[in-house]
Amino acid sequence: MCGRFTLFAKLEELKTEFELKEANSLPSSYNIAPSQSILIISQDAETYGKHLHLAHWGLIPSWTKNPHEAPKPINARFETLTEKPYYKKSFQRQRCLIPTTGFYEWTSSHGTKQPYFFYMKDYKPFALAGIYDYWPGGVETAEIVSATIITTDANSLLKPYHSRMPVIIEPHNYGHWLDPENKNTEELMAMRNNFV
């Protein structure tokens, strides 16, 4: 599960870490919540350029008739990405990186919830695996870009706090994950094990 995360890296840090030529910034936040705008990095199929842009956090597939009534999942289980129609198309061709500086997990004890913050030791931004889609809009409704964070079984560090964790993509795999022409499911699925 990943229901809250942060992004307080400077724009120049993001451009360096993710090798971005152009980038739109988003105000720093220590508590990004579902249904808010998040930054995602996608890759252009023609130029292979990486793009940083805004998306709604909560996936709305392009075939949805009414985005206001449809479910908008904030997380997708890695294990079912190739099976569930809600995620299948996006996993095949519309994978993205979701830049972050850390995420929260909670434990419950005696009716109270305690948040724990997970981040890289050097505080550098890193990437969560995501998928995205475009809802085309209508006569009175604008196009909506939306995304969801992919989760997997928690590793030994996170297991005491939660049974699930977001999939973290290592820098040397950014290009492989983003490549819309990469249809090697085995290679893509193996990326989730790097931090487990």
Short mmCIF file of N, CA and C in Angstrom, two decimals:
data_model
loop_
_atom_site.label_atom_id
_atom_site.label_comp_id
_atom_site.label_asym_id
_atom_site.label_seq_id
_atom_site.Cartn_x
_atom_site.Cartn_y
_atom_site.Cartn_z
N MET A 1 0.85 -1.19 0.00
CA MET A 1 0.00 0.00 0.00
C MET A 1 0.88 1.24 0.00
N CYS A 2 0.51 2.24 -0.74
CA CYS A 2 1.17 3.53 -0.70
C CYS A 2 0.09 4.59 -0.80
N GLY A 3 -0.25 5.19 0.33
CA GLY A 3 -1.34 6.16 0.35
C GLY A 3 -0.91 7.58 0.60
N ARG A 4 0.35 7.80 0.90
CA ARG A 4 0.89 9.14 1.10
C ARG A 4 2.37 9.11 0.74
N PHE A 5 2.83 10.15 0.06
CA PHE A 5 4.26 10.25 -0.21
C PHE A 5 4.66 11.71 -0.28
N THR A 6 5.96 11.96 -0.46
CA THR A 6 6.47 13.33 -0.46
C THR A 6 7.26 13.61 -1.72
N LEU A 7 7.40 14.89 -2.02
CA LEU A 7 8.32 15.32 -3.07
C LEU A 7 8.78 16.73 -2.71
N PHE A 8 9.98 16.81 -2.16
CA PHE A 8 10.52 18.12 -1.81
C PHE A 8 11.88 18.36 -2.45
N ALA A 9 12.19 17.60 -3.50
CA ALA A 9 13.44 17.82 -4.25
C ALA A 9 13.29 19.05 -5.13
N LYS A 10 14.38 19.74 -5.34
CA LYS A 10 14.38 20.90 -6.24
C LYS A 10 14.28 20.41 -7.69
N LEU A 11 13.77 21.29 -8.54
CA LEU A 11 13.58 20.93 -9.94
C LEU A 11 14.89 20.52 -10.60
N GLU A 12 15.97 21.20 -10.29
CA GLU A 12 17.27 20.86 -10.88
C GLU A 12 17.72 19.46 -10.45
N GLU A 13 17.41 19.08 -9.20
CA GLU A 13 17.73 17.73 -8.74
C GLU A 13 17.00 16.69 -9.57
N LEU A 14 15.72 16.95 -9.83
CA LEU A 14 14.92 16.00 -10.62
C LEU A 14 15.45 15.91 -12.04
N LYS A 15 15.80 17.04 -12.61
CA LYS A 15 16.32 17.04 -13.99
C LYS A 15 17.62 16.25 -14.08
N THR A 16 18.46 16.37 -13.06
CA THR A 16 19.73 15.63 -13.05
C THR A 16 19.50 14.14 -12.81
N GLU A 17 18.72 13.80 -11.78
CA GLU A 17 18.50 12.40 -11.42
C GLU A 17 17.85 11.61 -12.54
N PHE A 18 16.88 12.24 -13.23
CA PHE A 18 16.11 11.51 -14.24
C PHE A 18 16.47 11.90 -15.67
N GLU A 19 17.54 12.69 -15.84
CA GLU A 19 18.05 13.09 -17.16
C GLU A 19 16.94 13.72 -17.99
N LEU A 20 16.33 14.75 -17.43
CA LEU A 20 15.24 15.47 -18.10
C LEU A 20 15.79 16.74 -18.74
N LYS A 21 15.34 17.02 -19.97
CA LYS A 21 15.75 18.25 -20.63
C LYS A 21 14.83 19.40 -20.23
N GLU A 22 13.53 19.12 -20.21
CA GLU A 22 12.56 20.12 -19.82
C GLU A 22 11.70 19.55 -18.71
N ALA A 23 11.23 20.40 -17.83
CA ALA A 23 10.45 19.91 -16.70
C ALA A 23 9.55 20.99 -16.14
N ASN A 24 8.33 20.61 -15.79
CA ASN A 24 7.42 21.51 -15.07
C ASN A 24 7.56 21.22 -13.59
N SER A 25 7.55 22.24 -12.79
CA SER A 25 7.71 22.03 -11.36
C SER A 25 6.35 21.93 -10.67
N LEU A 26 6.37 21.39 -9.48
CA LEU A 26 5.20 21.27 -8.63
C LEU A 26 5.64 21.73 -7.24
N PRO A 27 4.81 22.51 -6.54
CA PRO A 27 5.22 22.94 -5.20
C PRO A 27 5.60 21.75 -4.33
N SER A 28 6.63 21.92 -3.50
CA SER A 28 7.05 20.86 -2.59
C SER A 28 5.91 20.45 -1.68
N SER A 29 5.84 19.16 -1.37
CA SER A 29 4.80 18.69 -0.46
C SER A 29 5.35 17.56 0.39
N TYR A 30 5.03 17.62 1.68
CA TYR A 30 5.42 16.56 2.61
C TYR A 30 4.26 15.61 2.86
N ASN A 31 3.15 15.80 2.13
CA ASN A 31 1.98 14.94 2.34
C ASN A 31 1.12 14.93 1.09
N ILE A 32 1.58 14.25 0.04
CA ILE A 32 0.80 14.13 -1.19
C ILE A 32 -0.24 13.03 -0.97
N ALA A 33 -1.49 13.37 -1.22
CA ALA A 33 -2.60 12.47 -0.91
C ALA A 33 -3.33 12.05 -2.19
N PRO A 34 -4.06 10.93 -2.14
CA PRO A 34 -4.85 10.48 -3.29
C PRO A 34 -5.77 11.58 -3.80
N SER A 35 -5.96 11.58 -5.10
CA SER A 35 -6.80 12.51 -5.87
C SER A 35 -6.11 13.85 -6.11
N GLN A 36 -4.92 14.06 -5.54
CA GLN A 36 -4.17 15.28 -5.83
C GLN A 36 -3.38 15.10 -7.12
N SER A 37 -2.82 16.20 -7.62
CA SER A 37 -1.93 16.14 -8.77
C SER A 37 -0.56 15.66 -8.32
N ILE A 38 0.02 14.78 -9.14
CA ILE A 38 1.37 14.29 -8.87
C ILE A 38 2.21 14.47 -10.12
N LEU A 39 3.52 14.45 -9.97
CA LEU A 39 4.41 14.49 -11.12
C LEU A 39 4.70 13.08 -11.57
N ILE A 40 4.66 12.87 -12.88
CA ILE A 40 5.05 11.57 -13.44
C ILE A 40 6.04 11.82 -14.58
N ILE A 41 6.88 10.83 -14.83
CA ILE A 41 7.83 10.88 -15.94
C ILE A 41 7.44 9.80 -16.93
N SER A 42 7.20 10.22 -18.16
CA SER A 42 6.88 9.25 -19.23
C SER A 42 7.91 9.41 -20.34
N GLN A 43 7.85 8.49 -21.29
CA GLN A 43 8.81 8.54 -22.39
C GLN A 43 8.07 8.57 -23.72
N ASP A 44 8.48 9.47 -24.58
CA ASP A 44 7.88 9.62 -25.90
C ASP A 44 8.27 8.44 -26.78
N ALA A 45 7.29 7.82 -27.41
CA ALA A 45 7.55 6.64 -28.25
C ALA A 45 8.32 7.00 -29.51
N GLU A 46 8.20 8.25 -29.99
CA GLU A 46 8.87 8.63 -31.24
C GLU A 46 10.29 9.15 -31.01
N THR A 47 10.45 10.04 -30.05
CA THR A 47 11.77 10.64 -29.82
C THR A 47 12.53 10.00 -28.66
N TYR A 48 11.84 9.18 -27.87
CA TYR A 48 12.40 8.56 -26.67
C TYR A 48 12.83 9.60 -25.63
N GLY A 49 12.29 10.82 -25.77
CA GLY A 49 12.56 11.84 -24.78
C GLY A 49 11.72 11.62 -23.53
N LYS A 50 12.29 11.94 -22.36
CA LYS A 50 11.56 11.81 -21.10
C LYS A 50 10.84 13.12 -20.80
N HIS A 51 9.62 13.00 -20.32
CA HIS A 51 8.81 14.18 -20.03
C HIS A 51 8.29 14.11 -18.60
N LEU A 52 8.41 15.23 -17.89
CA LEU A 52 7.88 15.36 -16.54
C LEU A 52 6.60 16.18 -16.63
N HIS A 53 5.48 15.58 -16.21
CA HIS A 53 4.22 16.32 -16.30
C HIS A 53 3.28 15.91 -15.17
N LEU A 54 2.20 16.65 -15.05
CA LEU A 54 1.23 16.43 -13.98
C LEU A 54 0.22 15.36 -14.35
N ALA A 55 -0.23 14.63 -13.34
CA ALA A 55 -1.29 13.63 -13.52
C ALA A 55 -2.14 13.59 -12.26
N HIS A 56 -3.37 13.16 -12.43
CA HIS A 56 -4.27 12.95 -11.29
C HIS A 56 -3.87 11.63 -10.64
N TRP A 57 -3.73 11.61 -9.31
CA TRP A 57 -3.37 10.36 -8.62
C TRP A 57 -4.64 9.55 -8.38
N GLY A 58 -4.82 8.53 -9.19
CA GLY A 58 -6.00 7.67 -9.19
C GLY A 58 -6.31 7.36 -10.65
N LEU A 59 -6.01 6.15 -11.10
CA LEU A 59 -6.07 5.81 -12.53
C LEU A 59 -7.49 5.84 -13.09
N ILE A 60 -7.62 6.52 -14.23
CA ILE A 60 -8.89 6.57 -14.98
C ILE A 60 -8.59 6.05 -16.38
N PRO A 61 -8.93 4.80 -16.70
CA PRO A 61 -8.64 4.25 -18.02
C PRO A 61 -9.33 5.04 -19.14
N SER A 62 -8.73 5.03 -20.31
CA SER A 62 -9.26 5.80 -21.45
C SER A 62 -10.66 5.36 -21.86
N TRP A 63 -11.02 4.09 -21.60
CA TRP A 63 -12.32 3.58 -22.02
C TRP A 63 -13.43 3.86 -21.00
N THR A 64 -13.11 4.51 -19.89
CA THR A 64 -14.11 4.83 -18.88
C THR A 64 -15.15 5.78 -19.46
N LYS A 65 -16.43 5.47 -19.27
CA LYS A 65 -17.49 6.33 -19.80
C LYS A 65 -17.63 7.61 -18.99
N ASN A 66 -17.63 7.49 -17.67
CA ASN A 66 -17.80 8.66 -16.83
C ASN A 66 -16.70 8.66 -15.75
N PRO A 67 -15.69 9.55 -15.89
CA PRO A 67 -14.58 9.53 -14.94
C PRO A 67 -15.00 9.90 -13.51
N HIS A 68 -16.14 10.58 -13.38
CA HIS A 68 -16.58 10.99 -12.05
C HIS A 68 -17.19 9.82 -11.26
N GLU A 69 -17.69 8.82 -11.97
CA GLU A 69 -18.33 7.67 -11.32
C GLU A 69 -17.43 6.45 -11.26
N ALA A 70 -16.38 6.43 -12.04
CA ALA A 70 -15.50 5.25 -12.12
C ALA A 70 -14.60 5.14 -10.91
N PRO A 71 -14.22 3.91 -10.54
CA PRO A 71 -13.20 3.75 -9.49
C PRO A 71 -11.90 4.40 -9.96
N LYS A 72 -11.14 4.93 -9.03
CA LYS A 72 -9.86 5.57 -9.37
C LYS A 72 -8.78 5.00 -8.44
N PRO A 73 -8.34 3.78 -8.72
CA PRO A 73 -7.37 3.15 -7.82
C PRO A 73 -6.05 3.91 -7.75
N ILE A 74 -5.57 4.12 -6.51
CA ILE A 74 -4.30 4.82 -6.32
C ILE A 74 -3.12 3.85 -6.35
N ASN A 75 -3.41 2.57 -6.15
CA ASN A 75 -2.39 1.52 -6.18
C ASN A 75 -2.85 0.39 -7.09
N ALA A 76 -1.89 -0.26 -7.73
CA ALA A 76 -2.17 -1.45 -8.53
C ALA A 76 -1.19 -2.54 -8.11
N ARG A 77 -1.69 -3.74 -7.89
CA ARG A 77 -0.83 -4.84 -7.46
C ARG A 77 0.01 -5.34 -8.64
N PHE A 78 1.32 -5.39 -8.46
CA PHE A 78 2.23 -5.83 -9.51
C PHE A 78 1.84 -7.20 -10.03
N GLU A 79 1.37 -8.05 -9.13
CA GLU A 79 1.08 -9.45 -9.48
C GLU A 79 -0.06 -9.59 -10.47
N THR A 80 -0.92 -8.58 -10.59
CA THR A 80 -2.11 -8.71 -11.46
C THR A 80 -2.11 -7.72 -12.62
N LEU A 81 -1.00 -7.04 -12.87
CA LEU A 81 -0.96 -6.03 -13.93
C LEU A 81 -1.24 -6.59 -15.31
N THR A 82 -0.81 -7.84 -15.55
CA THR A 82 -1.00 -8.42 -16.89
C THR A 82 -2.36 -9.10 -17.03
N GLU A 83 -3.12 -9.18 -15.93
CA GLU A 83 -4.39 -9.90 -15.97
C GLU A 83 -5.61 -8.98 -15.95
N LYS A 84 -5.57 -7.94 -15.14
CA LYS A 84 -6.76 -7.10 -14.95
C LYS A 84 -6.90 -6.10 -16.09
N PRO A 85 -8.08 -6.07 -16.74
CA PRO A 85 -8.31 -5.13 -17.85
C PRO A 85 -8.07 -3.67 -17.45
N TYR A 86 -8.28 -3.35 -16.20
CA TYR A 86 -8.12 -1.98 -15.73
C TYR A 86 -6.68 -1.49 -15.89
N TYR A 87 -5.71 -2.44 -15.84
CA TYR A 87 -4.30 -2.06 -15.87
C TYR A 87 -3.53 -2.57 -17.08
N LYS A 88 -4.07 -3.58 -17.74
CA LYS A 88 -3.31 -4.32 -18.75
C LYS A 88 -2.75 -3.43 -19.86
N LYS A 89 -3.58 -2.60 -20.46
CA LYS A 89 -3.13 -1.75 -21.56
C LYS A 89 -2.05 -0.77 -21.11
N SER A 90 -2.26 -0.15 -19.96
CA SER A 90 -1.27 0.81 -19.47
C SER A 90 0.06 0.13 -19.15
N PHE A 91 0.00 -1.07 -18.58
CA PHE A 91 1.23 -1.79 -18.26
C PHE A 91 2.00 -2.14 -19.53
N GLN A 92 1.29 -2.43 -20.61
CA GLN A 92 1.95 -2.80 -21.86
C GLN A 92 2.67 -1.62 -22.50
N ARG A 93 2.07 -0.41 -22.45
CA ARG A 93 2.63 0.69 -23.23
C ARG A 93 2.73 2.03 -22.52
N GLN A 94 2.17 2.14 -21.32
CA GLN A 94 2.13 3.45 -20.66
C GLN A 94 2.63 3.35 -19.21
N ARG A 95 3.89 2.94 -19.10
CA ARG A 95 4.51 2.87 -17.78
C ARG A 95 5.17 4.22 -17.48
N CYS A 96 5.23 4.56 -16.23
CA CYS A 96 5.84 5.84 -15.86
C CYS A 96 6.64 5.69 -14.58
N LEU A 97 7.45 6.69 -14.31
CA LEU A 97 8.16 6.81 -13.05
C LEU A 97 7.47 7.91 -12.25
N ILE A 98 7.32 7.70 -10.97
CA ILE A 98 6.73 8.70 -10.10
C ILE A 98 7.83 9.16 -9.14
N PRO A 99 8.38 10.36 -9.38
CA PRO A 99 9.48 10.82 -8.53
C PRO A 99 9.00 11.13 -7.11
N THR A 100 9.83 10.78 -6.15
CA THR A 100 9.49 10.99 -4.74
C THR A 100 10.76 11.18 -3.92
N THR A 101 10.60 11.72 -2.74
CA THR A 101 11.71 11.77 -1.79
C THR A 101 11.42 10.87 -0.60
N GLY A 102 10.27 10.20 -0.61
CA GLY A 102 9.95 9.27 0.47
C GLY A 102 8.45 8.98 0.51
N PHE A 103 8.10 7.92 1.24
CA PHE A 103 6.69 7.55 1.36
C PHE A 103 6.41 7.11 2.79
N TYR A 104 5.13 7.12 3.14
CA TYR A 104 4.70 6.78 4.49
C TYR A 104 4.00 5.42 4.53
N GLU A 105 4.18 4.73 5.62
CA GLU A 105 3.37 3.56 5.96
C GLU A 105 2.95 3.73 7.41
N TRP A 106 1.82 3.11 7.77
CA TRP A 106 1.28 3.27 9.11
C TRP A 106 1.16 1.92 9.81
N THR A 107 1.32 1.95 11.12
CA THR A 107 0.98 0.79 11.94
C THR A 107 -0.13 1.22 12.90
N SER A 108 -0.98 0.26 13.27
CA SER A 108 -2.06 0.55 14.22
C SER A 108 -1.79 -0.15 15.54
N SER A 109 -2.02 0.57 16.61
CA SER A 109 -1.84 0.00 17.94
C SER A 109 -2.79 0.69 18.91
N HIS A 110 -3.61 -0.11 19.57
CA HIS A 110 -4.55 0.41 20.57
C HIS A 110 -5.42 1.53 20.00
N GLY A 111 -5.86 1.35 18.77
CA GLY A 111 -6.78 2.32 18.17
C GLY A 111 -6.13 3.57 17.61
N THR A 112 -4.82 3.67 17.66
CA THR A 112 -4.14 4.84 17.09
C THR A 112 -3.22 4.40 15.96
N LYS A 113 -3.02 5.29 14.98
CA LYS A 113 -2.15 4.99 13.85
C LYS A 113 -0.86 5.79 13.99
N GLN A 114 0.26 5.10 13.75
CA GLN A 114 1.57 5.73 13.83
C GLN A 114 2.21 5.72 12.45
N PRO A 115 2.50 6.92 11.88
CA PRO A 115 3.14 6.95 10.55
C PRO A 115 4.65 6.74 10.65
N TYR A 116 5.21 6.07 9.63
CA TYR A 116 6.65 5.90 9.51
C TYR A 116 7.05 6.36 8.11
N PHE A 117 8.15 7.08 8.04
CA PHE A 117 8.60 7.67 6.79
C PHE A 117 9.81 6.91 6.27
N PHE A 118 9.75 6.49 5.00
CA PHE A 118 10.83 5.73 4.37
C PHE A 118 11.45 6.56 3.25
N TYR A 119 12.77 6.64 3.24
CA TYR A 119 13.47 7.48 2.28
C TYR A 119 14.87 6.91 2.05
N MET A 120 15.54 7.43 1.03
CA MET A 120 16.91 7.00 0.75
C MET A 120 17.86 7.66 1.76
N LYS A 121 18.92 6.97 2.13
CA LYS A 121 19.84 7.48 3.15
C LYS A 121 20.43 8.84 2.79
N ASP A 122 20.63 9.08 1.49
CA ASP A 122 21.23 10.35 1.06
C ASP A 122 20.16 11.42 0.76
N TYR A 123 18.91 11.10 1.03
CA TYR A 123 17.78 12.01 0.80
C TYR A 123 17.56 12.34 -0.68
N LYS A 124 18.24 11.63 -1.56
CA LYS A 124 18.06 11.90 -2.99
C LYS A 124 16.69 11.46 -3.45
N PRO A 125 16.14 12.11 -4.49
CA PRO A 125 14.87 11.65 -5.05
C PRO A 125 15.05 10.28 -5.70
N PHE A 126 14.00 9.49 -5.70
CA PHE A 126 14.03 8.18 -6.35
C PHE A 126 12.70 7.96 -7.06
N ALA A 127 12.54 6.82 -7.70
CA ALA A 127 11.38 6.61 -8.55
C ALA A 127 10.53 5.42 -8.11
N LEU A 128 9.24 5.67 -7.98
CA LEU A 128 8.27 4.59 -7.79
C LEU A 128 7.75 4.18 -9.16
N ALA A 129 7.47 2.89 -9.32
CA ALA A 129 6.91 2.41 -10.58
C ALA A 129 5.45 2.80 -10.66
N GLY A 130 5.04 3.24 -11.84
CA GLY A 130 3.65 3.60 -12.04
C GLY A 130 3.19 3.27 -13.45
N ILE A 131 1.89 3.36 -13.65
CA ILE A 131 1.30 3.29 -14.98
C ILE A 131 0.34 4.47 -15.09
N TYR A 132 0.11 4.90 -16.33
CA TYR A 132 -0.75 6.06 -16.52
C TYR A 132 -1.67 5.84 -17.73
N ASP A 133 -2.64 6.73 -17.87
CA ASP A 133 -3.55 6.66 -19.02
C ASP A 133 -4.12 8.05 -19.28
N TYR A 134 -4.67 8.22 -20.48
CA TYR A 134 -5.32 9.47 -20.86
C TYR A 134 -6.81 9.21 -21.03
N TRP A 135 -7.62 9.95 -20.30
CA TRP A 135 -9.06 9.93 -20.57
C TRP A 135 -9.29 11.05 -21.56
N PRO A 136 -9.90 10.76 -22.73
CA PRO A 136 -9.90 11.72 -23.84
C PRO A 136 -10.74 12.98 -23.65
N GLY A 137 -11.60 13.00 -22.66
CA GLY A 137 -12.44 14.18 -22.47
C GLY A 137 -13.70 14.10 -23.31
N GLY A 138 -14.53 15.10 -23.17
CA GLY A 138 -15.79 15.13 -23.91
C GLY A 138 -16.13 16.55 -24.32
N VAL A 139 -17.38 16.76 -24.64
CA VAL A 139 -17.82 18.07 -25.10
C VAL A 139 -17.57 19.15 -24.04
N GLU A 140 -17.86 18.81 -22.79
CA GLU A 140 -17.71 19.79 -21.72
C GLU A 140 -16.63 19.41 -20.71
N THR A 141 -15.86 18.38 -21.02
CA THR A 141 -14.86 17.89 -20.07
C THR A 141 -13.49 17.82 -20.74
N ALA A 142 -12.48 18.32 -20.05
CA ALA A 142 -11.12 18.31 -20.59
C ALA A 142 -10.49 16.93 -20.45
N GLU A 143 -9.44 16.70 -21.22
CA GLU A 143 -8.67 15.47 -21.12
C GLU A 143 -8.09 15.34 -19.71
N ILE A 144 -8.03 14.10 -19.22
CA ILE A 144 -7.47 13.85 -17.89
C ILE A 144 -6.31 12.86 -18.03
N VAL A 145 -5.15 13.24 -17.54
CA VAL A 145 -4.02 12.32 -17.43
C VAL A 145 -4.04 11.82 -15.99
N SER A 146 -4.00 10.50 -15.82
CA SER A 146 -4.06 9.93 -14.47
C SER A 146 -3.04 8.82 -14.33
N ALA A 147 -2.72 8.50 -13.08
CA ALA A 147 -1.69 7.49 -12.82
C ALA A 147 -1.97 6.76 -11.52
N THR A 148 -1.35 5.59 -11.39
CA THR A 148 -1.43 4.83 -10.15
C THR A 148 -0.04 4.29 -9.80
N ILE A 149 0.20 4.10 -8.53
CA ILE A 149 1.48 3.56 -8.04
C ILE A 149 1.38 2.05 -7.94
N ILE A 150 2.40 1.35 -8.42
CA ILE A 150 2.41 -0.11 -8.39
C ILE A 150 3.02 -0.59 -7.07
N THR A 151 2.38 -1.57 -6.47
CA THR A 151 2.87 -2.11 -5.20
C THR A 151 3.22 -3.59 -5.32
N THR A 152 4.01 -4.06 -4.36
CA THR A 152 4.41 -5.46 -4.31
C THR A 152 4.50 -5.88 -2.84
N ASP A 153 4.86 -7.14 -2.60
CA ASP A 153 5.04 -7.60 -1.22
C ASP A 153 6.15 -6.79 -0.56
N ALA A 154 5.96 -6.47 0.70
CA ALA A 154 6.95 -5.69 1.44
C ALA A 154 8.26 -6.46 1.59
N ASN A 155 9.37 -5.72 1.55
CA ASN A 155 10.67 -6.36 1.82
C ASN A 155 10.89 -6.47 3.32
N SER A 156 12.03 -6.99 3.72
CA SER A 156 12.27 -7.24 5.15
C SER A 156 12.27 -5.96 5.97
N LEU A 157 12.66 -4.84 5.37
CA LEU A 157 12.67 -3.57 6.09
C LEU A 157 11.26 -3.08 6.39
N LEU A 158 10.35 -3.23 5.42
CA LEU A 158 9.00 -2.68 5.59
C LEU A 158 8.00 -3.65 6.20
N LYS A 159 8.30 -4.93 6.17
CA LYS A 159 7.34 -5.94 6.65
C LYS A 159 6.79 -5.66 8.05
N PRO A 160 7.60 -5.17 9.00
CA PRO A 160 7.04 -4.90 10.33
C PRO A 160 5.99 -3.79 10.33
N TYR A 161 5.94 -3.00 9.24
CA TYR A 161 5.04 -1.85 9.19
C TYR A 161 3.84 -2.06 8.28
N HIS A 162 4.04 -2.82 7.20
CA HIS A 162 2.93 -3.07 6.27
C HIS A 162 3.28 -4.27 5.40
N SER A 163 2.27 -4.96 4.91
CA SER A 163 2.50 -6.15 4.09
C SER A 163 2.82 -5.81 2.63
N ARG A 164 2.54 -4.55 2.22
CA ARG A 164 2.81 -4.12 0.85
C ARG A 164 3.72 -2.90 0.86
N MET A 165 4.36 -2.66 -0.28
CA MET A 165 5.19 -1.47 -0.44
C MET A 165 5.18 -1.07 -1.90
N PRO A 166 5.49 0.20 -2.21
CA PRO A 166 5.57 0.58 -3.61
C PRO A 166 6.79 -0.05 -4.27
N VAL A 167 6.67 -0.34 -5.56
CA VAL A 167 7.80 -0.86 -6.32
C VAL A 167 8.74 0.31 -6.60
N ILE A 168 10.02 0.13 -6.24
CA ILE A 168 11.04 1.15 -6.47
C ILE A 168 11.88 0.72 -7.67
N ILE A 169 11.97 1.60 -8.66
CA ILE A 169 12.76 1.30 -9.85
C ILE A 169 14.16 1.87 -9.67
N GLU A 170 15.17 1.03 -9.88
CA GLU A 170 16.55 1.49 -9.75
C GLU A 170 16.95 2.32 -10.96
N PRO A 171 17.85 3.29 -10.78
CA PRO A 171 18.21 4.21 -11.88
C PRO A 171 18.63 3.52 -13.17
N HIS A 172 19.38 2.41 -13.08
CA HIS A 172 19.82 1.77 -14.32
C HIS A 172 18.66 1.11 -15.07
N ASN A 173 17.49 1.02 -14.44
CA ASN A 173 16.32 0.44 -15.11
C ASN A 173 15.32 1.48 -15.58
N TYR A 174 15.57 2.76 -15.35
CA TYR A 174 14.61 3.80 -15.74
C TYR A 174 14.22 3.67 -17.21
N GLY A 175 15.23 3.59 -18.07
CA GLY A 175 14.97 3.53 -19.51
C GLY A 175 14.21 2.29 -19.91
N HIS A 176 14.54 1.15 -19.33
CA HIS A 176 13.85 -0.11 -19.66
C HIS A 176 12.39 -0.05 -19.22
N TRP A 177 12.16 0.53 -18.05
CA TRP A 177 10.79 0.60 -17.54
C TRP A 177 9.94 1.55 -18.39
N LEU A 178 10.52 2.68 -18.78
CA LEU A 178 9.76 3.69 -19.52
C LEU A 178 9.53 3.35 -20.98
N ASP A 179 10.42 2.57 -21.56
CA ASP A 179 10.37 2.28 -23.00
C ASP A 179 9.03 1.68 -23.42
N PRO A 180 8.20 2.43 -24.18
CA PRO A 180 6.89 1.90 -24.58
C PRO A 180 6.97 0.71 -25.53
N GLU A 181 8.15 0.52 -26.13
CA GLU A 181 8.34 -0.61 -27.03
C GLU A 181 8.80 -1.87 -26.30
N ASN A 182 9.14 -1.73 -25.04
CA ASN A 182 9.60 -2.88 -24.25
C ASN A 182 8.39 -3.70 -23.81
N LYS A 183 8.20 -4.83 -24.43
CA LYS A 183 7.08 -5.71 -24.10
C LYS A 183 7.56 -7.01 -23.45
N ASN A 184 8.79 -6.98 -22.95
CA ASN A 184 9.37 -8.15 -22.30
C ASN A 184 8.82 -8.24 -20.88
N THR A 185 7.71 -8.93 -20.71
CA THR A 185 7.03 -8.99 -19.42
C THR A 185 7.93 -9.56 -18.34
N GLU A 186 8.71 -10.57 -18.67
CA GLU A 186 9.60 -11.19 -17.66
C GLU A 186 10.61 -10.17 -17.15
N GLU A 187 11.19 -9.38 -18.06
CA GLU A 187 12.17 -8.37 -17.66
C GLU A 187 11.50 -7.31 -16.78
N LEU A 188 10.32 -6.88 -17.18
CA LEU A 188 9.60 -5.85 -16.42
C LEU A 188 9.21 -6.37 -15.03
N MET A 189 8.73 -7.59 -14.99
CA MET A 189 8.31 -8.15 -13.71
C MET A 189 9.50 -8.36 -12.77
N ALA A 190 10.67 -8.64 -13.33
CA ALA A 190 11.85 -8.87 -12.51
C ALA A 190 12.34 -7.60 -11.82
N MET A 191 11.94 -6.45 -12.33
CA MET A 191 12.40 -5.18 -11.74
C MET A 191 11.88 -4.96 -10.34
N ARG A 192 10.78 -5.62 -9.99
CA ARG A 192 10.22 -5.40 -8.66
C ARG A 192 11.06 -6.07 -7.58
N ASN A 193 11.91 -7.00 -7.96
CA ASN A 193 12.67 -7.77 -6.96
C ASN A 193 13.94 -7.06 -6.50
N ASN A 194 14.31 -5.98 -7.17
CA ASN A 194 15.58 -5.37 -6.86
C ASN A 194 15.69 -4.81 -5.44
N PHE A 195 14.57 -4.38 -4.89
CA PHE A 195 14.61 -3.82 -3.54
C PHE A 195 13.90 -4.73 -2.55
N VAL A 196 13.52 -5.95 -2.96
CA VAL A 196 12.78 -6.85 -2.06
C VAL A 196 13.77 -7.69 -1.28
#
